[in-house]
């Protein structure tokens, strides 16, 4: 059984998806989906434990060995991502029942769960897959599922946002496919380990460079790197709250994973470094993302959109870490992956609670929220503090490493700008805090109608909030794994 | 009791009190009693710590190690103990004062007030006993955040705007510069633990250390060095007990305390004078001293005037920290204590005048001496101490600061200190003097309306005023602690 | 008995603390008892260091007695007692407390064995005495008091810096001979201390606090003021700077220039304030000469001056107390209603003018003889001129314009009995010391054989005085004497009462407008920046607006193209 | 005790004249004694006959005349210094209280 874990990780949610259609009653579907997700996360924990103990796992599907067969390959980086994705999915689902019930029409709820599981399976598959084509396949699965998930939003603009995401996402996927195709032409293999071995011998060819360009741009499109982020704010803003929470915590993280995987894992550090002034370009784009998105967030009135832009900004931090092109930078970036998943999941979960009670995420409607929904408001505060990077929250830890990584290369201006970026976070977080705590509630009906969010939602929310603090204080798990992963990926071959 | 238990007690007793305060929010008398009791207990703990420390007690507490080598830890050290003693003494006194003030002023949300007050105090103890810069930074930020509700207590637009300035400056300076400097320090030195003689390895380039020093000086916004001083006047929208304890003692002293710690235990007294930036920062401190006094003269609002006076006095301490001779450090440390008692008295008086006579402007206070002789006498005594004249405790700290500056060859700074003393006279003394002997042409209210503040407040301000005199006659306790900083 | 060994200032400070608890006779009793008890114990005490205390790591000796300090101690006790008697009718707690504290501080200062104690009492003198000015409770007195305080504190601050530098350079805290001969840090230190003392001593150009504040004090407060501050400074000079030649010239100037002002001054207490400077000048000259005779003369003159200047201030205080007026232009003819006061005033006037058989005669002639003996001829002539002049303004002008001259029509009565008693005590002392100078002589710091009452001295002094009186009479008869006019005479104080405020106002005006411009600029810049950011990042800004899908695709293509170009070339 | 309403001793010019006459006599006597009495002197000027009287007389006349000249330069109205605000008032802008502190908020 243990030996089959890599495939189980992907196959369980994938098979669970159609089964959802057979389960009757929304509560049961939810329970079933949660169970599947829980299984997936337990598997991911087991996988991480195994990888830490025994090193990289390789699983040949159906017994066919690579390169002929399909390989599932779980190294420490993959295991780390699997853990993040599956656990986030589980926690979000755990609290999501009432919110889903309210935000999605009853007739569509079964489809929602199907799409959700498909998306989860796709994301897990991307990470677990050991060959490039499978990555593309799972990418498409997760993308298509997420278009559906976004389109399920009640707001009609959700459809439009979903459509735009569809166009952009498909372009990204196509680019990736083109990149993979070129690589196959040049090397005759799709297996990433083999690719990594063969590419150096053909690295002089234009084709490889073109492949690299397509792959990187495609991935950057998926991970919403500034200025390729335009699809994200609307998609996040108009999707059902739970979907936003899930996607924010997982989808972009997986895309970042792909960036690391392709550039450092497949193409290799030497090539990646030789091609481009990557270093400067990515640092520049990352910082530009931090500032542009944060500044936009400062002026946003819709909080969901505000946090969506903040996500773009946070991705900017990861890109900077990537661009630093060092163990320390990668580690900071990977650490932020984990931490950002935690903070954004908690913030969007809190917004789900707000939407559940208020039906609105406009800033002005939040006036006096703290008195009617104290727990939710407190969660937003802590999530926000984490976003800012206040000590004793996870945000602080990743920023600490990021600044250290910048200082390590004597990039003073980068360190300074990273810190300034946090200041902008303070501004937009503070606007919300002030509105919730210090503004008198605008309408009288809130006082009698509104109360604290349902207990399920709160439980999940506070698990995330506590995780935000816990991993800010006891940093061994994320820091340890991120460090291992960074060293692993920089250690050369996969 | 164990030292570590006592140390924890100072940090957790106020938090326990918070629970008690919340539980008894409907019985104001019990609630206020809990605050007071907690204050007295905490002070007893600090006293016990002091006794053990003097007999050679030492303690190291580590809560958690957040990153390898970076932990939340606490230890005992004389400067921190001095700070803790001051805060520990003044908390119950201020609580006593607040009881009179808040009731006399019919403030709303008194429970919230006492809760955040207690949290702030717990934070102050954590700051005082921090064993490394990281711990200090963490609680520095916590202090900023948990005093925000106190600053905006009134809930008016003005209060909110003041609060925004307060938070904006304190958070942005600390994150932008303090944090950056701290991470850089870590990157260079590999440790943040406070160590006598500094932590930077030999051979660290001076320009780098200069930048770091500037980042620290400006980043520690609570020290209110110009031009990052605006938060302090802005915070004066808070109720007076808050202004008194937090913005004359706890918060601002946390700032200069941090700065002192950084100067002595991160840079070290040998490194500091050799840096090119030090001299410029010293000039800046001198400029702050003089300019703050000039601005204070111009303020008619009493609390605003006191706020600017605080800015000037904080710059004294910053100056001493930067001059960084042993004597100057002693002077700075002593000034933390001396100024605390003087300025808290002044704020108490300002609040008493506000509660009893509803006067906030200096120009309205002529002739109040007849109605409020005790308050005005206390004001006078405290002013004398702030100016640095006998029989006020401020004499001794000024003595050491001037001595330290002279020793370091900072003649210009000596002049700044002297000029500031004279300016202090010009803006502080007229207030009580006019109160006693000025012609009260503006207020023709019947004398029956004017009376002393409520008794608890009165007792509190008499106690602190008396302490300024005690500290003149018996400065040895403070001096011994301050002198131990240099080992 | 430990009580007997307490420093004198302790009695006074404790007494001051006790006063608020008492009323009526109890308070008066304490007031009277304190100088008596303290003085008695001081008399019993042997010389030496009596009390040592460790403060801030320093070994302080706040109670050190030797011949010099004890003599000042005695006269301060006497002065305190007389002044207390004089003020016994006053029912103002503030004045009573302040005056006890003030007297105590003066005693503390003269018994300070170390420089730190000296500094503390130096500042205490300023802080306590200023309340005697404030106690007048007028706007003028308040302002004058503030100026007084500022200058006194400035003196204290200079002393502070000087002391620190001196201790740093010499390593010794002891208050002993300092002198101006040092070089380097110690030189700077000695000069700073010198100037600090100079301010309190009312050196020329540093003197205006005295003429400004003393006349503004209460009738009783001035008695205390005139006794202590300047004499403490004289004591400090005598201990720290005897034989400093510069002092001779400074002192000579001090004796001469105030008499010009005294002649044209209208406020009779201000006239006395100027004559106080003039008398201190004699002491400063004596200390500057520095020989045993000269120092003895200076110290003895300080002793006498405390009493006769006190007497004169008391008589003027009595006039002020009874009539509420003190300007020469408004007074006159009071000898009819206040004959006793008149006589007592004349005794004081005779003493200050150094008439033989009055107290000033001996001490003043000691200083002048010393000047002559040491070859300071010009100085001697100046002192001679000053002696004539002092008779002219203090000896004649004061009694003449207050009690004689034309009748102002004021009809009043003798002052309260306690005032009369106090004045009588002072007058008796003046005469007693004049007749029997050994009383003071035996206490002087140096043993010197000097016989003042020989015919030479007596005759010369009488001639000088009578003919300067003749000049007064002659000038008056010819109508040449300047009439008393209500006026203000410009003095050095103009610089800080007129020029400095104007300058300050001007500079501050500039400063604030600069500040305002700067703030506006920054504000404008910030709001422009905010607007700029808002146009790009605000909800309608390019960065926040939702782009049409086509444009998104276009940009994706562009970026891919850019990437390709970059990577291929 | 003198009755305060009755004219005093010095109100009668005759009395004043009498007093002055005695005074002039004293002066003359002192001047003569300078010749009669031998004095031991330190300074040569002291031996000059009438040195002290002359010095005293001339000194005082010069003093008074100089003082009169001084008056022309230095004398001002009695309330010369009164009509100016205190230093503190000069720079106190009373409207500028705490309100202005919070007026410009940096966001």
PDB file of N, CA and C in Angstrom, chain A residues 134-172:
ATOM      1  N   UNK A 134       2.480  14.915 -18.745  1.00  0.00           N
ATOM      2  CA  UNK A 134       1.478  14.736 -17.697  1.00  0.00           C
ATOM      3  C   UNK A 134       1.227  16.019 -16.937  1.00  0.00           C
ATOM      4  N   UNK A 135       2.290  16.757 -16.759  1.00  0.00           N
ATOM      5  CA  UNK A 135       2.111  18.058 -16.115  1.00  0.00           C
ATOM      6  C   UNK A 135       1.102  18.870 -16.887  1.00  0.00           C
ATOM      7  N   UNK A 136       1.267  18.884 -18.199  1.00  0.00           N
ATOM      8  CA  UNK A 136       0.324  19.647 -19.016  1.00  0.00           C
ATOM      9  C   UNK A 136      -1.088  19.114 -18.875  1.00  0.00           C
ATOM     10  N   UNK A 137      -1.210  17.786 -18.894  1.00  0.00           N
ATOM     11  CA  UNK A 137      -2.542  17.191 -18.798  1.00  0.00           C
ATOM     12  C   UNK A 137      -3.220  17.591 -17.492  1.00  0.00           C
ATOM     13  N   UNK A 138      -2.488  17.435 -16.423  1.00  0.00           N
ATOM     14  CA  UNK A 138      -3.097  17.778 -15.117  1.00  0.00           C
ATOM     15  C   UNK A 138      -3.365  19.275 -15.006  1.00  0.00           C
ATOM     16  N   UNK A 139      -2.501  20.035 -15.628  1.00  0.00           N
ATOM     17  CA  UNK A 139      -2.712  21.469 -15.645  1.00  0.00           C
ATOM     18  C   UNK A 139      -4.039  21.796 -16.303  1.00  0.00           C
ATOM     19  N   UNK A 140      -4.304  21.135 -17.405  1.00  0.00           N
ATOM     20  CA  UNK A 140      -5.561  21.364 -18.102  1.00  0.00           C
ATOM     21  C   UNK A 140      -6.744  20.912 -17.257  1.00  0.00           C
ATOM     22  N   UNK A 141      -6.580  19.759 -16.596  1.00  0.00           N
ATOM     23  CA  UNK A 141      -7.680  19.278 -15.740  1.00  0.00           C
ATOM     24  C   UNK A 141      -8.000  20.312 -14.681  1.00  0.00           C
ATOM     25  N   UNK A 142      -6.969  20.744 -13.990  1.00  0.00           N
ATOM     26  CA  UNK A 142      -7.219  21.689 -12.897  1.00  0.00           C
ATOM     27  C   UNK A 142      -7.736  23.007 -13.443  1.00  0.00           C
ATOM     28  N   UNK A 143      -7.215  23.446 -14.577  1.00  0.00           N
ATOM     29  CA  UNK A 143      -7.652  24.731 -15.118  1.00  0.00           C
ATOM     30  C   UNK A 143      -9.117  24.676 -15.512  1.00  0.00           C
ATOM     31  N   UNK A 144      -9.482  23.642 -16.249  1.00  0.00           N
ATOM     32  CA  UNK A 144     -10.869  23.539 -16.679  1.00  0.00           C
ATOM     33  C   UNK A 144     -11.797  23.496 -15.481  1.00  0.00           C
ATOM     34  N   UNK A 145     -11.380  22.726 -14.475  1.00  0.00           N
ATOM     35  CA  UNK A 145     -12.214  22.650 -13.278  1.00  0.00           C
ATOM     36  C   UNK A 145     -12.320  24.010 -12.617  1.00  0.00           C
ATOM     37  N   UNK A 146     -11.228  24.734 -12.612  1.00  0.00           N
ATOM     38  CA  UNK A 146     -11.294  26.017 -11.928  1.00  0.00           C
ATOM     39  C   UNK A 146     -12.110  27.030 -12.726  1.00  0.00           C
ATOM     40  N   UNK A 147     -12.127  26.934 -14.067  1.00  0.00           N
ATOM     41  CA  UNK A 147     -13.017  27.820 -14.821  1.00  0.00           C
ATOM     42  C   UNK A 147     -14.450  27.594 -14.377  1.00  0.00           C
ATOM     43  N   UNK A 148     -14.777  26.326 -14.213  1.00  0.00           N
ATOM     44  CA  UNK A 148     -16.152  26.008 -13.791  1.00  0.00           C
ATOM     45  C   UNK A 148     -16.404  26.569 -12.402  1.00  0.00           C
ATOM     46  N   UNK A 149     -15.457  26.313 -11.516  1.00  0.00           N
ATOM     47  CA  UNK A 149     -15.640  26.760 -10.125  1.00  0.00           C
ATOM     48  C   UNK A 149     -15.866  28.265 -10.069  1.00  0.00           C
ATOM     49  N   UNK A 150     -15.058  28.984 -10.837  1.00  0.00           N
ATOM     50  CA  UNK A 150     -15.204  30.439 -10.816  1.00  0.00           C
ATOM     51  C   UNK A 150     -16.548  30.835 -11.407  1.00  0.00           C
ATOM     52  N   UNK A 151     -16.914  30.166 -12.483  1.00  0.00           N
ATOM     53  CA  UNK A 151     -18.155  30.528 -13.146  1.00  0.00           C
ATOM     54  C   UNK A 151     -19.392  30.225 -12.331  1.00  0.00           C
ATOM     55  N   UNK A 152     -19.238  29.455 -11.276  1.00  0.00           N
ATOM     56  CA  UNK A 152     -20.395  29.111 -10.443  1.00  0.00           C
ATOM     57  C   UNK A 152     -20.854  30.265  -9.562  1.00  0.00           C
ATOM     58  N   UNK A 153     -20.064  31.333  -9.537  1.00  0.00           N
ATOM     59  CA  UNK A 153     -20.413  32.452  -8.661  1.00  0.00           C
ATOM     60  C   UNK A 153     -21.772  33.044  -9.018  1.00  0.00           C
ATOM     61  N   UNK A 154     -22.464  33.576  -8.004  1.00  0.00           N
ATOM     62  CA  UNK A 154     -23.801  34.114  -8.232  1.00  0.00           C
ATOM     63  C   UNK A 154     -23.762  35.360  -9.102  1.00  0.00           C
ATOM     64  N   UNK A 155     -22.761  36.176  -8.880  1.00  0.00           N
ATOM     65  CA  UNK A 155     -22.612  37.404  -9.644  1.00  0.00           C
ATOM     66  C   UNK A 155     -22.411  37.037 -11.106  1.00  0.00           C
ATOM     67  N   UNK A 156     -23.170  37.703 -11.988  1.00  0.00           N
ATOM     68  CA  UNK A 156     -23.043  37.346 -13.397  1.00  0.00           C
ATOM     69  C   UNK A 156     -21.683  37.713 -13.961  1.00  0.00           C
ATOM     70  N   UNK A 157     -21.022  38.652 -13.309  1.00  0.00           N
ATOM     71  CA  UNK A 157     -19.693  39.006 -13.782  1.00  0.00           C
ATOM     72  C   UNK A 157     -18.719  37.834 -13.615  1.00  0.00           C
ATOM     73  N   UNK A 158     -19.115  36.870 -12.754  1.00  0.00           N
ATOM     74  CA  UNK A 158     -18.260  35.707 -12.556  1.00  0.00           C
ATOM     75  C   UNK A 158     -18.071  34.948 -13.864  1.00  0.00           C
ATOM     76  N   UNK A 159     -19.147  34.890 -14.636  1.00  0.00           N
ATOM     77  CA  UNK A 159     -19.048  34.189 -15.904  1.00  0.00           C
ATOM     78  C   UNK A 159     -18.029  34.850 -16.807  1.00  0.00           C
ATOM     79  N   UNK A 160     -18.130  36.155 -16.812  1.00  0.00           N
ATOM     80  CA  UNK A 160     -17.217  36.889 -17.674  1.00  0.00           C
ATOM     81  C   UNK A 160     -15.765  36.733 -17.200  1.00  0.00           C
ATOM     82  N   UNK A 161     -15.598  36.811 -15.882  1.00  0.00           N
ATOM     83  CA  UNK A 161     -14.255  36.649 -15.329  1.00  0.00           C
ATOM     84  C   UNK A 161     -13.727  35.266 -15.663  1.00  0.00           C
ATOM     85  N   UNK A 162     -14.615  34.295 -15.537  1.00  0.00           N
ATOM     86  CA  UNK A 162     -14.235  32.922 -15.827  1.00  0.00           C
ATOM     87  C   UNK A 162     -13.817  32.789 -17.287  1.00  0.00           C
ATOM     88  N   UNK A 163     -14.570  33.487 -18.134  1.00  0.00           N
ATOM     89  CA  UNK A 163     -14.275  33.405 -19.564  1.00  0.00           C
ATOM     90  C   UNK A 163     -12.893  33.989 -19.855  1.00  0.00           C
ATOM     91  N   UNK A 164     -12.631  35.138 -19.253  1.00  0.00           N
ATOM     92  CA  UNK A 164     -11.324  35.741 -19.501  1.00  0.00           C
ATOM     93  C   UNK A 164     -10.199  34.843 -18.980  1.00  0.00           C
ATOM     94  N   UNK A 165     -10.449  34.284 -17.816  1.00  0.00           N
ATOM     95  CA  UNK A 165      -9.462  33.364 -17.263  1.00  0.00           C
ATOM     96  C   UNK A 165      -9.262  32.188 -18.215  1.00  0.00           C
ATOM     97  N   UNK A 166     -10.393  31.751 -18.776  1.00  0.00           N
ATOM     98  CA  UNK A 166     -10.323  30.622 -19.702  1.00  0.00           C
ATOM     99  C   UNK A 166      -9.424  30.946 -20.883  1.00  0.00           C
ATOM    100  N   UNK A 167      -9.647  32.096 -21.470  1.00  0.00           N
ATOM    101  CA  UNK A 167      -8.843  32.484 -22.636  1.00  0.00           C
ATOM    102  C   UNK A 167      -7.368  32.542 -22.230  1.00  0.00           C
ATOM    103  N   UNK A 168      -7.102  33.329 -21.172  1.00  0.00           N
ATOM    104  CA  UNK A 168      -5.715  33.555 -20.777  1.00  0.00           C
ATOM    105  C   UNK A 168      -5.082  32.253 -20.327  1.00  0.00           C
ATOM    106  N   UNK A 169      -5.852  31.491 -19.541  1.00  0.00           N
ATOM    107  CA  UNK A 169      -5.320  30.238 -19.021  1.00  0.00           C
ATOM    108  C   UNK A 169      -5.011  29.265 -20.148  1.00  0.00           C
ATOM    109  N   UNK A 170      -5.875  29.262 -21.141  1.00  0.00           N
ATOM    110  CA  UNK A 170      -5.637  28.348 -22.248  1.00  0.00           C
ATOM    111  C   UNK A 170      -4.392  28.762 -23.019  1.00  0.00           C
ATOM    112  N   UNK A 171      -4.242  30.051 -23.186  1.00  0.00           N
ATOM    113  CA  UNK A 171      -3.022  30.508 -23.855  1.00  0.00           C
ATOM    114  C   UNK A 171      -1.808  30.028 -23.074  1.00  0.00           C
ATOM    115  N   UNK A 172      -1.880  30.203 -21.755  1.00  0.00           N
ATOM    116  CA  UNK A 172      -0.754  29.773 -20.923  1.00  0.00           C
ATOM    117  C   UNK A 172      -0.501  28.285 -21.105  1.00  0.00           C
TER     118      UNK A 172
END
